[in-house]
Structures are given as structure tokens and as C-alpha cells.
Amino acid sequence: MASLGHAGRHDGDAAASPWRRLGADSPDGWLGTRELPGYRAGALIVRLADLPAVDPAHLYLDVMRLGDDGHIDETLSGPCAALPHGQPLDARSRFVRVVAELLRHAADARRGLAGLAPAVSLLRDGGIDGPQLALAAQQLDAASSEDALAATLAQMLVLSLGEEEALGTLDTLLARLLPNAVAGDTLVEQVGLLLRCVGRFQARRRLREATDFELLPTPELLGL
């Protein structure tokens, strides 16, 4: 198995680059180089490679899930038709960061990358602009475990509203839908109750109506 150190083999180049951001208490951050960036989101790494023998016209995308030991347990890889060689460098960084954040919780420890290939293929082929991102999110909603989906939606709520407003929004929504239910103290517990109440296919619509946000990790939401 490959190690995280191998996945970040260009860390020395990236350490001096302004696009690298690593929190002191988080493994999240940029990997690779400006030309071939990667991003780690939790236990997931998304990175680009240049493999002309595989596809001379486009970059290559690796999606990797790390195990508890920091080694790569699973990989989804393939040519990335959305990123031809002439694509600007900033577009490459935006792509890997958005894909990593979209997949952050979907690849949970129990299911791994199982079932995520259609969404990853959609993003590789169509990119992250336009309707592709929402379509990929819908596919991930169906493929993810309930716990993983609750964590994904909770994270997007915090990014969109902030934690305090997100909690208040869920309190109001659940009080209307389930006035006698006890949701729990955390945002993830509240979102989990919503999922059990309306089902995973309706959860995004209900949250969209309550927040006026799409709850997708767009470049703008991530500050890119």
C-alpha cells in the first residue's frame, strides 16, 4: 500500500507556496505542486497527475481514501476530461478542492469508496461548474450511508450559515416538521433526524427551502 508521504511527494515544493493551507489541529490542506495540486479533506485525498501515456490531452485524477494508519486503502482513478492541459492553474486547484470537500464524508470508514464511482466519473467528465456538481451530490446522497450524509449536510450548513445560525435553522425546521421529537444537541444529530423524517431524497430540498442555500461546496463558498 502507498503511504500518505508518497501521496504528498511534492510537499517540499508546496510548503513555500501561498496556496498551501494546513491547520495546526487538522490534517486538511494542500498537497502536490501548483501545476499538479492535491487536497486532503479528512481521510480523503484528491490530486491531479500528468500521465501522457494514459491520456496525452488531459490530466489524470486520483481519489484516495486513507485508513486509520495513514496508508491509502482505496483509490478511484481515471483521465479527467474536464481538465485539458491548457486549463489555468487556478482552475486545477479549484477542481481538486471542491471535489475533495464534496467527497469528504461520503467515503466513510464502513463503506469506503464503494458506490461513489458514478459521481466521481461525472465530475471527471463534466467538471464542477454548472449542474454537474448538483447532479454528483444527488448521486452521493443515494450512495452514502445515513451518517455520512448527515455529516456532509451539517458541514455545508456550517459553511453556509455559521454554526449558531445553522443550529437555529434546524431547530425551527424540525419544530415545524416534528414538534414532539427530541433531535439531540449537535447539528449532525439534528440533520440525522431530518433524514429519518423526510428521507435522504427530500432532505436537501427541505434544507434548501429553509436556508436559501444549495448546500454545495462551490469555489465561492470555499473562498477560492
Short mmCIF file of C-alpha atoms in Angstrom, two decimals:
data_model
loop_
_atom_site.label_atom_id
_atom_site.label_comp_id
_atom_site.label_asym_id
_atom_site.label_seq_id
_atom_site.Cartn_x
_atom_site.Cartn_y
_atom_site.Cartn_z
CA MET A 1 0.00 0.00 0.00
CA ALA A 2 1.12 3.54 -0.67
CA SER A 3 1.63 5.91 2.21
CA LEU A 4 0.47 9.46 2.73
CA GLY A 5 4.05 10.56 2.41
CA HIS A 6 4.08 9.18 -1.12
CA ALA A 7 0.79 10.89 -1.90
CA GLY A 8 2.34 14.19 -0.87
CA ARG A 9 5.69 13.64 -2.55
CA HIS A 10 5.91 17.29 -3.60
CA ASP A 11 5.28 18.71 -0.13
CA GLY A 12 8.64 20.43 -0.13
CA ASP A 13 7.60 22.49 -3.16
CA ALA A 14 4.16 23.19 -1.73
CA ALA A 15 5.36 24.29 1.71
CA ALA A 16 6.56 27.64 0.40
CA SER A 17 3.52 28.23 -1.80
CA PRO A 18 0.76 30.64 -0.72
CA TRP A 19 -1.96 28.25 -1.84
CA ARG A 20 -0.97 25.71 0.78
CA ARG A 21 -3.07 25.88 3.97
CA LEU A 22 -2.64 23.39 6.79
CA GLY A 23 -4.37 23.97 10.10
CA ALA A 24 -2.35 23.18 13.20
CA ASP A 25 -5.06 20.88 14.54
CA SER A 26 -6.24 19.41 11.23
CA PRO A 27 -4.75 17.17 8.54
CA ASP A 28 -6.65 19.13 5.89
CA GLY A 29 -4.61 21.04 3.38
CA TRP A 30 -2.92 21.28 0.02
CA LEU A 31 -0.58 18.66 -1.36
CA GLY A 32 1.44 18.39 -4.55
CA THR A 33 2.53 21.37 -6.63
CA ARG A 34 0.90 24.44 -8.14
CA GLU A 35 0.87 22.67 -11.51
CA LEU A 36 -0.40 19.33 -10.18
CA PRO A 37 -2.27 20.15 -6.97
CA GLY A 38 -3.91 17.82 -4.50
CA TYR A 39 -6.07 18.45 -1.46
CA ARG A 40 -6.67 16.40 1.67
CA ALA A 41 -10.12 16.63 3.26
CA GLY A 42 -10.22 14.43 6.34
CA ALA A 43 -9.42 10.87 5.30
CA LEU A 44 -9.74 11.67 1.62
CA ILE A 45 -7.15 12.93 -0.87
CA VAL A 46 -7.96 14.24 -4.34
CA ARG A 47 -4.98 15.00 -6.57
CA LEU A 48 -4.02 15.53 -10.18
CA ALA A 49 -1.30 13.79 -12.15
CA ASP A 50 0.08 14.13 -15.67
CA LEU A 51 0.15 10.72 -17.36
CA PRO A 52 0.62 11.32 -21.10
CA ALA A 53 0.84 7.59 -21.79
CA VAL A 54 -2.72 7.24 -20.48
CA ASP A 55 -4.22 10.46 -21.88
CA PRO A 56 -1.93 12.93 -23.63
CA ALA A 57 -4.56 15.67 -23.79
CA HIS A 58 -5.95 15.67 -20.24
CA LEU A 59 -4.79 15.47 -16.64
CA TYR A 60 -5.39 12.37 -14.52
CA LEU A 61 -7.42 12.36 -11.31
CA ASP A 62 -6.78 10.21 -8.24
CA VAL A 63 -9.32 9.97 -5.40
CA MET A 64 -7.81 8.15 -2.43
CA ARG A 65 -9.20 7.13 0.95
CA LEU A 66 -6.78 6.80 3.85
CA GLY A 67 -7.09 4.18 6.56
CA ASP A 68 -6.51 4.79 10.25
CA ASP A 69 -2.81 4.05 9.76
CA GLY A 70 -2.44 6.85 7.22
CA HIS A 71 -1.93 4.47 4.30
CA ILE A 72 -4.06 4.52 1.18
CA ASP A 73 -6.78 1.86 1.45
CA GLU A 74 -8.70 2.55 -1.76
CA THR A 75 -8.31 4.55 -4.95
CA LEU A 76 -10.62 5.72 -7.74
CA SER A 77 -8.61 6.97 -10.70
CA GLY A 78 -9.06 7.94 -14.32
CA PRO A 79 -8.43 10.57 -17.00
CA CYS A 80 -10.09 13.89 -16.26
CA ALA A 81 -11.75 15.15 -19.43
CA ALA A 82 -12.80 18.31 -17.56
CA LEU A 83 -9.15 19.37 -17.20
CA PRO A 84 -7.28 19.60 -20.51
CA HIS A 85 -3.62 20.51 -20.31
CA GLY A 86 -4.35 24.13 -21.22
CA GLN A 87 -6.59 24.66 -18.20
CA PRO A 88 -5.43 27.55 -15.96
CA LEU A 89 -3.60 26.56 -12.78
CA ASP A 90 -6.21 28.19 -10.55
CA ALA A 91 -8.92 26.06 -12.19
CA ARG A 92 -6.96 22.94 -11.30
CA SER A 93 -6.75 23.94 -7.63
CA ARG A 94 -10.44 24.85 -7.54
CA PHE A 95 -11.34 21.48 -9.03
CA VAL A 96 -9.43 19.29 -6.57
CA ARG A 97 -10.56 21.31 -3.54
CA VAL A 98 -14.25 21.26 -4.49
CA VAL A 99 -14.20 17.54 -5.32
CA ALA A 100 -12.40 16.76 -2.05
CA GLU A 101 -14.93 18.71 0.01
CA LEU A 102 -17.85 17.12 -1.83
CA LEU A 103 -16.49 13.64 -1.09
CA ARG A 104 -15.11 14.38 2.40
CA HIS A 105 -17.77 12.45 4.34
CA ALA A 106 -19.19 10.31 1.55
CA ALA A 107 -16.23 7.93 1.73
CA ASP A 108 -16.84 6.77 5.30
CA ALA A 109 -14.85 4.07 7.07
CA ARG A 110 -17.54 1.40 6.72
CA ARG A 111 -18.43 1.78 3.04
CA GLY A 112 -15.23 3.34 1.77
CA LEU A 113 -15.36 4.40 -1.87
CA ALA A 114 -17.99 1.77 -2.76
CA GLY A 115 -20.77 3.29 -4.83
CA LEU A 116 -19.02 6.63 -5.38
CA ALA A 117 -17.57 5.86 -8.82
CA PRO A 118 -20.54 7.24 -10.84
CA ALA A 119 -20.34 10.62 -9.09
CA VAL A 120 -16.56 10.79 -9.46
CA SER A 121 -16.84 9.90 -13.16
CA LEU A 122 -19.44 12.63 -13.64
CA LEU A 123 -17.10 15.21 -12.12
CA ARG A 124 -14.10 13.96 -14.11
CA ASP A 125 -16.06 14.26 -17.34
CA GLY A 126 -18.16 17.37 -16.72
CA GLY A 127 -16.24 19.40 -14.16
CA ILE A 128 -17.58 21.30 -11.18
CA ASP A 129 -19.33 24.19 -12.94
CA GLY A 130 -22.95 24.24 -13.98
CA PRO A 131 -25.36 21.45 -12.98
CA GLN A 132 -22.71 18.73 -12.72
CA LEU A 133 -21.90 19.48 -9.08
CA ALA A 134 -25.54 19.22 -8.01
CA LEU A 135 -26.02 16.02 -10.01
CA ALA A 136 -22.93 14.49 -8.41
CA ALA A 137 -24.21 15.48 -4.96
CA GLN A 138 -27.53 13.74 -5.66
CA GLN A 139 -25.68 10.58 -6.65
CA LEU A 140 -23.59 10.75 -3.49
CA ASP A 141 -26.70 11.28 -1.38
CA ALA A 142 -28.03 7.98 -2.68
CA ALA A 143 -24.74 6.09 -2.29
CA SER A 144 -23.65 7.39 1.12
CA SER A 145 -24.61 5.96 4.50
CA GLU A 146 -27.11 7.97 6.53
CA ASP A 147 -24.38 9.00 8.97
CA ALA A 148 -22.11 10.14 6.13
CA LEU A 149 -24.88 12.15 4.51
CA ALA A 150 -25.80 13.80 7.81
CA ALA A 151 -22.17 14.81 8.30
CA THR A 152 -21.98 16.18 4.75
CA LEU A 153 -25.11 18.29 5.07
CA ALA A 154 -24.13 19.54 8.52
CA GLN A 155 -20.74 20.67 7.23
CA MET A 156 -22.34 22.54 4.33
CA LEU A 157 -24.81 24.20 6.70
CA VAL A 158 -21.97 25.47 8.88
CA LEU A 159 -20.04 26.75 5.85
CA SER A 160 -23.14 28.49 4.51
CA LEU A 161 -24.63 29.92 7.72
CA GLY A 162 -22.18 29.51 10.56
CA GLU A 163 -22.76 27.02 13.35
CA GLU A 164 -25.08 29.11 15.53
CA GLU A 165 -27.43 30.09 12.71
CA ALA A 166 -27.34 26.55 11.32
CA LEU A 167 -28.47 25.14 14.68
CA GLY A 168 -31.25 27.70 14.93
CA THR A 169 -32.42 26.95 11.39
CA LEU A 170 -32.60 23.21 12.09
CA ASP A 171 -34.40 23.82 15.39
CA THR A 172 -37.07 25.83 13.58
CA LEU A 173 -37.40 23.35 10.73
CA LEU A 174 -37.66 20.31 12.99
CA ALA A 175 -40.10 22.05 15.33
CA ARG A 176 -42.39 22.55 12.34
CA LEU A 177 -42.00 19.05 10.93
CA LEU A 178 -41.71 17.07 14.18
CA PRO A 179 -42.93 19.23 17.06
CA ASN A 180 -42.66 16.42 19.63
CA ALA A 181 -39.33 14.96 18.58
CA VAL A 182 -36.08 15.27 20.53
CA ALA A 183 -33.36 15.94 17.99
CA GLY A 184 -30.21 15.91 20.10
CA ASP A 185 -27.73 18.66 20.86
CA THR A 186 -25.47 18.58 17.82
CA LEU A 187 -26.10 19.73 14.28
CA VAL A 188 -25.26 16.29 12.90
CA GLU A 189 -27.90 14.74 15.20
CA GLN A 190 -30.46 17.29 14.05
CA VAL A 191 -29.72 16.63 10.38
CA GLY A 192 -29.86 12.89 11.06
CA LEU A 193 -33.35 13.28 12.49
CA LEU A 194 -34.40 15.26 9.42
CA LEU A 195 -33.10 12.47 7.18
CA ARG A 196 -35.10 9.88 9.10
CA CYS A 197 -38.16 12.09 8.96
CA VAL A 198 -38.28 13.08 5.28
CA GLY A 199 -35.83 10.66 3.66
CA ARG A 200 -32.48 11.37 2.02
CA PHE A 201 -34.01 12.36 -1.31
CA GLN A 202 -36.08 15.14 0.29
CA ALA A 203 -33.53 16.35 2.84
CA ARG A 204 -31.68 18.71 0.51
CA ARG A 205 -34.93 20.21 -0.76
CA ARG A 206 -36.19 20.88 2.76
CA LEU A 207 -32.89 22.43 3.77
CA ARG A 208 -32.79 24.49 0.58
CA GLU A 209 -36.23 25.88 1.39
CA ALA A 210 -35.21 26.68 4.98
CA THR A 211 -31.83 28.25 4.22
CA ASP A 212 -31.96 29.58 0.64
CA PHE A 213 -28.59 27.84 0.05
CA GLU A 214 -27.82 24.93 -2.28
CA LEU A 215 -25.50 23.36 0.34
CA LEU A 216 -22.85 22.52 -2.23
CA PRO A 217 -19.09 23.14 -1.81
CA THR A 218 -18.79 25.73 -4.56
CA PRO A 219 -15.49 27.55 -5.09
CA GLU A 220 -17.12 30.73 -3.82
CA LEU A 221 -18.30 29.08 -0.60
CA LEU A 222 -14.79 27.71 -0.01
CA GLY A 223 -13.19 31.10 -0.64
CA LEU A 224 -11.41 30.06 -3.83
#
